[in-house]
Amino acid sequence: MPADPKERTSAPEAARSEIGFSDAERKLKAYLTALWRLHPVMRAAISAPGQSPPRRVTFDGGYIRVPQTYADVQGCGVEPIFRAALAHVAAHLTFTRARWQIGTLKPLQIALVSLIEDARVEALAIREYPGLNRLWAPFHVAEPTGALVAEMLMARLARGLFDPAYRDQDPWVSKGRTMFFDRRLEWENAAISREIGTLLGNDLGQMRIQFNAKTYVVEPAYRDDNAGLWDWSDTPPQEMEDTDVVIESFRVRRTEDESEPHQRRRSQDNDTGAGVAARERPIDADAGVPVARYFEWDYVLGRKHADWTTIVEFEPRRASTVGLDRLLSEYADVENRIRKLIRSTRVARPMRIRRRPEGERLDLDSCIRAAIEYRGGITPDPRVYETSEMRDRDLAVLVLLDASESTKEFVRNTTTTVLSVERAATALLAHAMEGLGDPFAIHAFCSNGRQEVRYYRVKDFNQPYGAAAVERLAGLRGGLSTRIGAALRHAHSEIRGQQAHRRLVLVITDGEPADIDVTDSKYLVEDARKAVQELGHDGIDVFCVGLDGGGDSYLTRIFGRRNAVQIDRIASLPDKLPALYLRLTG
Amino acid sequence: MQLDAYLITDEPYYRAIGDEVSLFEMAYASRMPMMLKGPTGCGKTRFIEHMAWRLRRPLVTVACHEDMTASDLVGRFLLDPSGTVWHDGPLTLAVRHGAICYLDEIVEARQDTTVVIHPLTDDRRILPLEKRNELVRAHPDFQLVISYNPGYQSVLKDLKESTKQRFGGVEFRYPDPAVEAEIVSHEAGIDFGLAERLVKIGQRSRNLKGHGLDEGASTRMLIQAGRLIAKGVALPAACDVALVLPITDDADIRDALSQAIAACA
């Protein structure tokens, strides 16, 4: 029965009836990790409407896109083809060290160089793991017969290079095999692929055999489309899903070249030039909605400025989670540990409570103690029972992220920004909280003067932590300043409505409170301190994680010595944050 | 001597990786408390058995667990028809009679339990038995050794700083492939080439640590697999029994591991 035409348009839907890549993804990932220590980000490739679905794997650095299904492979199980394909990509990632410049190569030569390179990396991989031979061999089905067209000859050559027992009389195929196997000792060197491939390409050209690069599909099916082997810098790049990551890092690098954010704020006090303002607004230009006004505490006057700050809520942009996933995969170890911790703390466990004056059972230790005391002539302790009690968790948490300009700076010696680390840490923490079943919200803030304290709702208390929330988290961008007091007051009004025994606001910030319309650095610190005190009056705990090595003085001033912790190595934040959370709330 | 049963008479096989044997001997000479750190199945217990044999001291081993109380270490009064009798715990036994006391997986024990070792591990070397109103001075031969596995414990379980700082440390890790193959070949009684293949498989599984597995296959597991092979089991089946099935309940990871083993052989 033909399916509804609507359903046929999209690849994943069509594939739903059969087993596809997504079903096997976890297995395959573990397979690559075990054999090659690779932790690539893998995605099922989804075709744009109107286009045919991709037929081959494609990779770019550690990012692999895999067809959801292989339509043109029959006669073997589904999983072996994926495993063979990814083992092949892994061989590339391990043995193809640098990308080639295309230079003056023609499409046919590019295809042939890639083919030789495929054979070379597979030969090296089989040297290390002989069992891979059994994995790849079933896909080499080319026969030494048939028409002399480029595609067929190339499939025959591929088989010839893979399988030394294969017999093929074709002079071109034989030549390729001789050239390849003669240089067995140089297989470690990728340059031979280019050399042999170019020569074979010339031969094929002289044989006047047609080659159509547009319709060419790499054979055998498990091999990738070889896009990852070449440097396409002079050709328009393929649109990657994670372009925003690239763009973001580019943007950060650019702002670093300019003046320091702090200096910039100062300069704006006397210079209100439009150029500066424009530079300060790389953040989304979507209009926000003013939702609340709060007073601010002036420590000099010793009184409040009524209705001083305006909270403007913005819908956080959604972004692809590829970058976040990649960062998270680096912390897979931590995630596992957290998951285990959660498993042990999630259930309301019965706790054995000893030395009770009444209870279900006799406490043997207390009995013995009592008997000893009795015989020793001391009045025995009557508390000789033990009982069990269920300990329940009743807790609501609001995570408040600082998304100011300074979070766009790079973490020392790495290529990740402070904000990315914040995001990864928050994602890990959110996993933990979701697992524990604690109601939680994730909000972020930055400010642009007192009239525009921006507030982003990544996840609210009543929303589930699902794909949409992760996308919003991934979409957070750094910018503007840190007016923390106003944000805390808004967070206060948010968490106040939660019916929980314990309520906690967890602030993650990387810099001293500052804003463009404030010159006295102490002013915002004192205001934030006041806001923390107000939260305390309502029985809401506030805890701060500072990412600024030198921030001890003002963080202690705002949050109190016991409610602030400094993390010097920002890269360790994802490790520390959930642990800290569990300790705070456990 | 009371602890004859705890003496080790035959030499336990131990292949030194570095200078840990001589270092430990020096530490014992000054009766310095020692901690052995390292992943499971890498030879910590075998090492301490070997050292006890070398130093000709009885070895009292206590496997710590989270319900362990201080009384389980120190001893307790038991009730008998005539009243109560004191029964020395393993630690007290070792302290009185001069044994090496080995507390295995110390972090598993509750923190309030571990503090009983504090007076034993500084220059006082005493064990107060408060219930008996007795102060046991350590026998000159007594030494305390603890082991722990830093990776596998959760973030919340850690030694107290005040406990940690009383010990000298020896770190254990899985040995280099060649050495590990030598160990596997010796212990399992298989030839070196086969042992090398097992070690290669073991290393692949260690790559999965933190990515589906909490810990890769230990040297102990490889030896078990080797023993099965020595009895005539085929390599894939032996690895399945000794490595893949015990290490995880996760079907996906098990599958990945089996496939990785297939690729290695």
PDB file of N, CA and C in Angstrom, chain B residues 102-176:
ATOM      1  N   TYR B 102      45.053  -4.080  56.559  1.00  0.00           N
ATOM      2  CA  TYR B 102      44.745  -3.553  55.230  1.00  0.00           C
ATOM      3  C   TYR B 102      43.253  -3.275  55.142  1.00  0.00           C
ATOM      4  N   LEU B 103      42.898  -2.002  55.075  1.00  0.00           N
ATOM      5  CA  LEU B 103      41.489  -1.609  54.964  1.00  0.00           C
ATOM      6  C   LEU B 103      41.178  -1.386  53.488  1.00  0.00           C
ATOM      7  N   ASP B 104      40.490  -2.341  52.917  1.00  0.00           N
ATOM      8  CA  ASP B 104      40.214  -2.314  51.481  1.00  0.00           C
ATOM      9  C   ASP B 104      39.016  -1.400  51.213  1.00  0.00           C
ATOM     10  N   GLU B 105      39.122  -0.562  50.188  1.00  0.00           N
ATOM     11  CA  GLU B 105      38.045   0.364  49.807  1.00  0.00           C
ATOM     12  C   GLU B 105      37.580   1.210  50.992  1.00  0.00           C
ATOM     13  N   ILE B 106      38.509   1.920  51.555  1.00  0.00           N
ATOM     14  CA  ILE B 106      38.235   2.664  52.783  1.00  0.00           C
ATOM     15  C   ILE B 106      37.132   3.697  52.624  1.00  0.00           C
ATOM     16  N   VAL B 107      36.991   4.312  51.433  1.00  0.00           N
ATOM     17  CA  VAL B 107      35.987   5.372  51.300  1.00  0.00           C
ATOM     18  C   VAL B 107      34.563   4.850  51.395  1.00  0.00           C
ATOM     19  N   GLU B 108      34.419   3.539  51.223  1.00  0.00           N
ATOM     20  CA  GLU B 108      33.072   2.987  51.365  1.00  0.00           C
ATOM     21  C   GLU B 108      32.577   3.143  52.802  1.00  0.00           C
ATOM     22  N   ALA B 109      33.508   3.109  53.741  1.00  0.00           N
ATOM     23  CA  ALA B 109      33.114   3.214  55.144  1.00  0.00           C
ATOM     24  C   ALA B 109      32.646   4.632  55.444  1.00  0.00           C
ATOM     25  N   ARG B 110      31.765   4.769  56.401  1.00  0.00           N
ATOM     26  CA  ARG B 110      31.292   6.102  56.759  1.00  0.00           C
ATOM     27  C   ARG B 110      32.429   6.908  57.361  1.00  0.00           C
ATOM     28  N   GLN B 111      32.318   8.223  57.189  1.00  0.00           N
ATOM     29  CA  GLN B 111      33.443   9.056  57.620  1.00  0.00           C
ATOM     30  C   GLN B 111      33.641   9.014  59.123  1.00  0.00           C
ATOM     31  N   ASP B 112      32.555   8.855  59.879  1.00  0.00           N
ATOM     32  CA  ASP B 112      32.738   8.812  61.323  1.00  0.00           C
ATOM     33  C   ASP B 112      33.433   7.523  61.756  1.00  0.00           C
ATOM     34  N   THR B 113      33.407   6.523  60.872  1.00  0.00           N
ATOM     35  CA  THR B 113      34.091   5.280  61.190  1.00  0.00           C
ATOM     36  C   THR B 113      35.593   5.421  60.995  1.00  0.00           C
ATOM     37  N   THR B 114      35.934   6.115  59.905  1.00  0.00           N
ATOM     38  CA  THR B 114      37.347   6.156  59.561  1.00  0.00           C
ATOM     39  C   THR B 114      38.181   6.968  60.554  1.00  0.00           C
ATOM     40  N   VAL B 115      37.523   7.818  61.328  1.00  0.00           N
ATOM     41  CA  VAL B 115      38.337   8.630  62.243  1.00  0.00           C
ATOM     42  C   VAL B 115      38.972   7.791  63.353  1.00  0.00           C
ATOM     43  N   VAL B 116      38.484   6.555  63.581  1.00  0.00           N
ATOM     44  CA  VAL B 116      39.125   5.757  64.641  1.00  0.00           C
ATOM     45  C   VAL B 116      40.579   5.454  64.306  1.00  0.00           C
ATOM     46  N   ILE B 117      40.922   5.519  63.027  1.00  0.00           N
ATOM     47  CA  ILE B 117      42.318   5.217  62.699  1.00  0.00           C
ATOM     48  C   ILE B 117      43.231   6.421  62.915  1.00  0.00           C
ATOM     49  N   HIS B 118      42.658   7.574  63.195  1.00  0.00           N
ATOM     50  CA  HIS B 118      43.509   8.757  63.310  1.00  0.00           C
ATOM     51  C   HIS B 118      44.606   8.643  64.363  1.00  0.00           C
ATOM     52  N   PRO B 119      44.294   8.254  65.617  1.00  0.00           N
ATOM     53  CA  PRO B 119      45.380   8.196  66.599  1.00  0.00           C
ATOM     54  C   PRO B 119      46.424   7.133  66.272  1.00  0.00           C
ATOM     55  N   LEU B 120      46.056   6.196  65.400  1.00  0.00           N
ATOM     56  CA  LEU B 120      47.016   5.153  65.032  1.00  0.00           C
ATOM     57  C   LEU B 120      47.978   5.617  63.961  1.00  0.00           C
ATOM     58  N   THR B 121      47.582   6.636  63.234  1.00  0.00           N
ATOM     59  CA  THR B 121      48.331   6.988  62.040  1.00  0.00           C
ATOM     60  C   THR B 121      49.157   8.249  62.216  1.00  0.00           C
ATOM     61  N   ASP B 122      49.270   8.768  63.411  1.00  0.00           N
ATOM     62  CA  ASP B 122      50.271   9.797  63.628  1.00  0.00           C
ATOM     63  C   ASP B 122      51.290   9.254  64.621  1.00  0.00           C
ATOM     64  N   ASP B 123      52.132  10.110  65.160  1.00  0.00           N
ATOM     65  CA  ASP B 123      53.232   9.554  65.949  1.00  0.00           C
ATOM     66  C   ASP B 123      52.785   8.972  67.291  1.00  0.00           C
ATOM     67  N   ARG B 124      51.502   9.133  67.639  1.00  0.00           N
ATOM     68  CA  ARG B 124      51.046   8.521  68.887  1.00  0.00           C
ATOM     69  C   ARG B 124      51.018   7.003  68.780  1.00  0.00           C
ATOM     70  N   ARG B 125      50.532   6.533  67.632  1.00  0.00           N
ATOM     71  CA  ARG B 125      50.376   5.086  67.411  1.00  0.00           C
ATOM     72  C   ARG B 125      49.652   4.394  68.562  1.00  0.00           C
ATOM     73  N   ILE B 126      48.501   4.910  68.898  1.00  0.00           N
ATOM     74  CA  ILE B 126      47.711   4.295  69.958  1.00  0.00           C
ATOM     75  C   ILE B 126      46.302   4.056  69.443  1.00  0.00           C
ATOM     76  N   LEU B 127      45.591   3.145  70.073  1.00  0.00           N
ATOM     77  CA  LEU B 127      44.188   2.904  69.747  1.00  0.00           C
ATOM     78  C   LEU B 127      43.401   2.937  71.042  1.00  0.00           C
ATOM     79  N   PRO B 128      42.670   4.004  71.299  1.00  0.00           N
ATOM     80  CA  PRO B 128      41.892   4.039  72.533  1.00  0.00           C
ATOM     81  C   PRO B 128      40.626   3.194  72.369  1.00  0.00           C
ATOM     82  N   LEU B 129      40.421   2.251  73.275  1.00  0.00           N
ATOM     83  CA  LEU B 129      39.185   1.473  73.283  1.00  0.00           C
ATOM     84  C   LEU B 129      38.321   2.066  74.377  1.00  0.00           C
ATOM     85  N   GLU B 130      37.512   3.018  73.971  1.00  0.00           N
ATOM     86  CA  GLU B 130      36.818   3.804  74.982  1.00  0.00           C
ATOM     87  C   GLU B 130      35.826   2.954  75.772  1.00  0.00           C
ATOM     88  N   LYS B 131      35.215   1.960  75.113  1.00  0.00           N
ATOM     89  CA  LYS B 131      34.243   1.147  75.819  1.00  0.00           C
ATOM     90  C   LYS B 131      34.893   0.275  76.886  1.00  0.00           C
ATOM     91  N   ARG B 132      36.110  -0.136  76.645  1.00  0.00           N
ATOM     92  CA  ARG B 132      36.804  -0.970  77.622  1.00  0.00           C
ATOM     93  C   ARG B 132      37.655  -0.131  78.551  1.00  0.00           C
ATOM     94  N   ASN B 133      37.707   1.136  78.272  1.00  0.00           N
ATOM     95  CA  ASN B 133      38.577   2.019  79.019  1.00  0.00           C
ATOM     96  C   ASN B 133      40.018   1.523  78.953  1.00  0.00           C
ATOM     97  N   GLU B 134      40.435   1.251  77.732  1.00  0.00           N
ATOM     98  CA  GLU B 134      41.780   0.715  77.564  1.00  0.00           C
ATOM     99  C   GLU B 134      42.490   1.498  76.462  1.00  0.00           C
ATOM    100  N   LEU B 135      43.784   1.650  76.626  1.00  0.00           N
ATOM    101  CA  LEU B 135      44.573   2.306  75.591  1.00  0.00           C
ATOM    102  C   LEU B 135      45.549   1.273  75.045  1.00  0.00           C
ATOM    103  N   VAL B 136      45.351   0.893  73.792  1.00  0.00           N
ATOM    104  CA  VAL B 136      46.238  -0.114  73.211  1.00  0.00           C
ATOM    105  C   VAL B 136      47.372   0.607  72.504  1.00  0.00           C
ATOM    106  N   ARG B 137      48.604   0.325  72.927  1.00  0.00           N
ATOM    107  CA  ARG B 137      49.746   0.891  72.202  1.00  0.00           C
ATOM    108  C   ARG B 137      50.109  -0.063  71.071  1.00  0.00           C
ATOM    109  N   ALA B 138      50.351   0.504  69.900  1.00  0.00           N
ATOM    110  CA  ALA B 138      50.580  -0.363  68.744  1.00  0.00           C
ATOM    111  C   ALA B 138      51.860  -1.149  68.915  1.00  0.00           C
ATOM    112  N   HIS B 139      51.794  -2.408  68.525  1.00  0.00           N
ATOM    113  CA  HIS B 139      52.962  -3.279  68.445  1.00  0.00           C
ATOM    114  C   HIS B 139      53.966  -2.639  67.476  1.00  0.00           C
ATOM    115  N   PRO B 140      55.257  -2.772  67.741  1.00  0.00           N
ATOM    116  CA  PRO B 140      56.229  -2.109  66.858  1.00  0.00           C
ATOM    117  C   PRO B 140      56.122  -2.534  65.396  1.00  0.00           C
ATOM    118  N   ASP B 141      55.597  -3.744  65.134  1.00  0.00           N
ATOM    119  CA  ASP B 141      55.510  -4.198  63.752  1.00  0.00           C
ATOM    120  C   ASP B 141      54.238  -3.754  63.035  1.00  0.00           C
ATOM    121  N   PHE B 142      53.318  -3.132  63.766  1.00  0.00           N
ATOM    122  CA  PHE B 142      52.031  -2.804  63.173  1.00  0.00           C
ATOM    123  C   PHE B 142      52.171  -1.724  62.087  1.00  0.00           C
ATOM    124  N   GLN B 143      51.462  -1.940  61.000  1.00  0.00           N
ATOM    125  CA  GLN B 143      51.376  -0.889  59.975  1.00  0.00           C
ATOM    126  C   GLN B 143      49.960  -0.870  59.403  1.00  0.00           C
ATOM    127  N   LEU B 144      49.494   0.320  59.116  1.00  0.00           N
ATOM    128  CA  LEU B 144      48.153   0.454  58.548  1.00  0.00           C
ATOM    129  C   LEU B 144      48.259   0.770  57.060  1.00  0.00           C
ATOM    130  N   VAL B 145      47.517   0.030  56.254  1.00  0.00           N
ATOM    131  CA  VAL B 145      47.493   0.276  54.805  1.00  0.00           C
ATOM    132  C   VAL B 145      46.040   0.364  54.372  1.00  0.00           C
ATOM    133  N   ILE B 146      45.722   1.374  53.584  1.00  0.00           N
ATOM    134  CA  ILE B 146      44.355   1.478  53.079  1.00  0.00           C
ATOM    135  C   ILE B 146      44.404   1.469  51.560  1.00  0.00           C
ATOM    136  N   SER B 147      43.302   1.104  50.937  1.00  0.00           N
ATOM    137  CA  SER B 147      43.285   1.185  49.485  1.00  0.00           C
ATOM    138  C   SER B 147      42.054   1.957  49.093  1.00  0.00           C
ATOM    139  N   TYR B 148      42.148   2.641  48.002  1.00  0.00           N
ATOM    140  CA  TYR B 148      40.941   3.225  47.455  1.00  0.00           C
ATOM    141  C   TYR B 148      41.049   3.526  45.989  1.00  0.00           C
ATOM    142  N   ASN B 149      39.869   3.610  45.383  1.00  0.00           N
ATOM    143  CA  ASN B 149      39.770   3.692  43.943  1.00  0.00           C
ATOM    144  C   ASN B 149      39.186   5.061  43.605  1.00  0.00           C
ATOM    145  N   PRO B 150      40.043   6.014  43.252  1.00  0.00           N
ATOM    146  CA  PRO B 150      39.575   7.395  43.142  1.00  0.00           C
ATOM    147  C   PRO B 150      38.520   7.580  42.072  1.00  0.00           C
ATOM    148  N   GLY B 151      38.573   6.798  41.001  1.00  0.00           N
ATOM    149  CA  GLY B 151      37.644   7.030  39.891  1.00  0.00           C
ATOM    150  C   GLY B 151      36.243   6.587  40.201  1.00  0.00           C
ATOM    151  N   TYR B 152      36.133   5.451  40.855  1.00  0.00           N
ATOM    152  CA  TYR B 152      34.832   4.829  40.888  1.00  0.00           C
ATOM    153  C   TYR B 152      33.933   5.393  41.977  1.00  0.00           C
ATOM    154  N   GLN B 153      34.561   6.031  42.954  1.00  0.00           N
ATOM    155  CA  GLN B 153      33.735   6.594  44.013  1.00  0.00           C
ATOM    156  C   GLN B 153      32.982   7.812  43.506  1.00  0.00           C
ATOM    157  N   SER B 154      31.868   8.038  44.133  1.00  0.00           N
ATOM    158  CA  SER B 154      31.072   9.178  43.712  1.00  0.00           C
ATOM    159  C   SER B 154      31.700  10.454  44.263  1.00  0.00           C
ATOM    160  N   VAL B 155      31.244  11.567  43.721  1.00  0.00           N
ATOM    161  CA  VAL B 155      31.807  12.838  44.161  1.00  0.00           C
ATOM    162  C   VAL B 155      31.582  13.079  45.647  1.00  0.00           C
ATOM    163  N   LEU B 156      30.531  12.482  46.151  1.00  0.00           N
ATOM    164  CA  LEU B 156      30.218  12.776  47.541  1.00  0.00           C
ATOM    165  C   LEU B 156      31.071  11.957  48.499  1.00  0.00           C
ATOM    166  N   LYS B 157      31.548  10.825  47.982  1.00  0.00           N
ATOM    167  CA  LYS B 157      32.345   9.985  48.860  1.00  0.00           C
ATOM    168  C   LYS B 157      33.798  10.312  48.643  1.00  0.00           C
ATOM    169  N   ASP B 158      34.419  10.792  49.647  1.00  0.00           N
ATOM    170  CA  ASP B 158      35.828  11.079  49.519  1.00  0.00           C
ATOM    171  C   ASP B 158      36.403  10.971  50.915  1.00  0.00           C
ATOM    172  N   LEU B 159      37.691  10.788  50.968  1.00  0.00           N
ATOM    173  CA  LEU B 159      38.299  10.744  52.296  1.00  0.00           C
ATOM    174  C   LEU B 159      38.324  12.151  52.873  1.00  0.00           C
ATOM    175  N   LYS B 160      38.192  12.215  54.172  1.00  0.00           N
ATOM    176  CA  LYS B 160      38.358  13.508  54.832  1.00  0.00           C
ATOM    177  C   LYS B 160      39.777  13.987  54.616  1.00  0.00           C
ATOM    178  N   GLU B 161      39.916  15.281  54.538  1.00  0.00           N
ATOM    179  CA  GLU B 161      41.257  15.839  54.358  1.00  0.00           C
ATOM    180  C   GLU B 161      42.180  15.382  55.502  1.00  0.00           C
ATOM    181  N   SER B 162      41.627  15.363  56.700  1.00  0.00           N
ATOM    182  CA  SER B 162      42.456  15.020  57.855  1.00  0.00           C
ATOM    183  C   SER B 162      42.858  13.536  57.826  1.00  0.00           C
ATOM    184  N   THR B 163      42.076  12.718  57.134  1.00  0.00           N
ATOM    185  CA  THR B 163      42.466  11.311  57.005  1.00  0.00           C
ATOM    186  C   THR B 163      43.528  11.164  55.932  1.00  0.00           C
ATOM    187  N   LYS B 164      43.243  11.802  54.782  1.00  0.00           N
ATOM    188  CA  LYS B 164      44.156  11.712  53.644  1.00  0.00           C
ATOM    189  C   LYS B 164      45.592  12.047  54.015  1.00  0.00           C
ATOM    190  N   GLN B 165      45.718  13.131  54.794  1.00  0.00           N
ATOM    191  CA  GLN B 165      47.051  13.687  54.984  1.00  0.00           C
ATOM    192  C   GLN B 165      47.907  12.880  55.942  1.00  0.00           C
ATOM    193  N   ARG B 166      47.382  11.757  56.418  1.00  0.00           N
ATOM    194  CA  ARG B 166      48.183  10.928  57.301  1.00  0.00           C
ATOM    195  C   ARG B 166      48.927   9.839  56.553  1.00  0.00           C
ATOM    196  N   PHE B 167      48.678   9.732  55.273  1.00  0.00           N
ATOM    197  CA  PHE B 167      49.186   8.578  54.543  1.00  0.00           C
ATOM    198  C   PHE B 167      50.198   8.952  53.479  1.00  0.00           C
ATOM    199  N   GLY B 168      51.098   8.014  53.224  1.00  0.00           N
ATOM    200  CA  GLY B 168      51.900   8.091  52.015  1.00  0.00           C
ATOM    201  C   GLY B 168      51.151   7.329  50.947  1.00  0.00           C
ATOM    202  N   GLY B 169      51.393   7.632  49.685  1.00  0.00           N
ATOM    203  CA  GLY B 169      50.596   6.985  48.645  1.00  0.00           C
ATOM    204  C   GLY B 169      51.429   6.217  47.643  1.00  0.00           C
ATOM    205  N   VAL B 170      50.850   5.140  47.144  1.00  0.00           N
ATOM    206  CA  VAL B 170      51.438   4.441  46.003  1.00  0.00           C
ATOM    207  C   VAL B 170      50.336   4.362  44.967  1.00  0.00           C
ATOM    208  N   GLU B 171      50.635   4.809  43.766  1.00  0.00           N
ATOM    209  CA  GLU B 171      49.589   4.777  42.755  1.00  0.00           C
ATOM    210  C   GLU B 171      49.736   3.557  41.860  1.00  0.00           C
ATOM    211  N   PHE B 172      48.617   2.918  41.614  1.00  0.00           N
ATOM    212  CA  PHE B 172      48.597   1.765  40.726  1.00  0.00           C
ATOM    213  C   PHE B 172      47.779   2.124  39.499  1.00  0.00           C
ATOM    214  N   ARG B 173      48.222   1.649  38.373  1.00  0.00           N
ATOM    215  CA  ARG B 173      47.384   1.782  37.182  1.00  0.00           C
ATOM    216  C   ARG B 173      47.579   0.509  36.383  1.00  0.00           C
ATOM    217  N   TYR B 174      46.794   0.368  35.322  1.00  0.00           N
ATOM    218  CA  TYR B 174      46.998  -0.813  34.508  1.00  0.00           C
ATOM    219  C   TYR B 174      48.373  -0.701  33.881  1.00  0.00           C
ATOM    220  N   PRO B 175      49.152  -1.777  33.907  1.00  0.00           N
ATOM    221  CA  PRO B 175      50.528  -1.681  33.420  1.00  0.00           C
ATOM    222  C   PRO B 175      50.593  -1.478  31.916  1.00  0.00           C
ATOM    223  N   ASP B 176      51.792  -1.194  31.431  1.00  0.00           N
ATOM    224  CA  ASP B 176      51.995  -1.076  29.983  1.00  0.00           C
ATOM    225  C   ASP B 176      51.600  -2.394  29.320  1.00  0.00           C
TER     226      ASP B 176
END
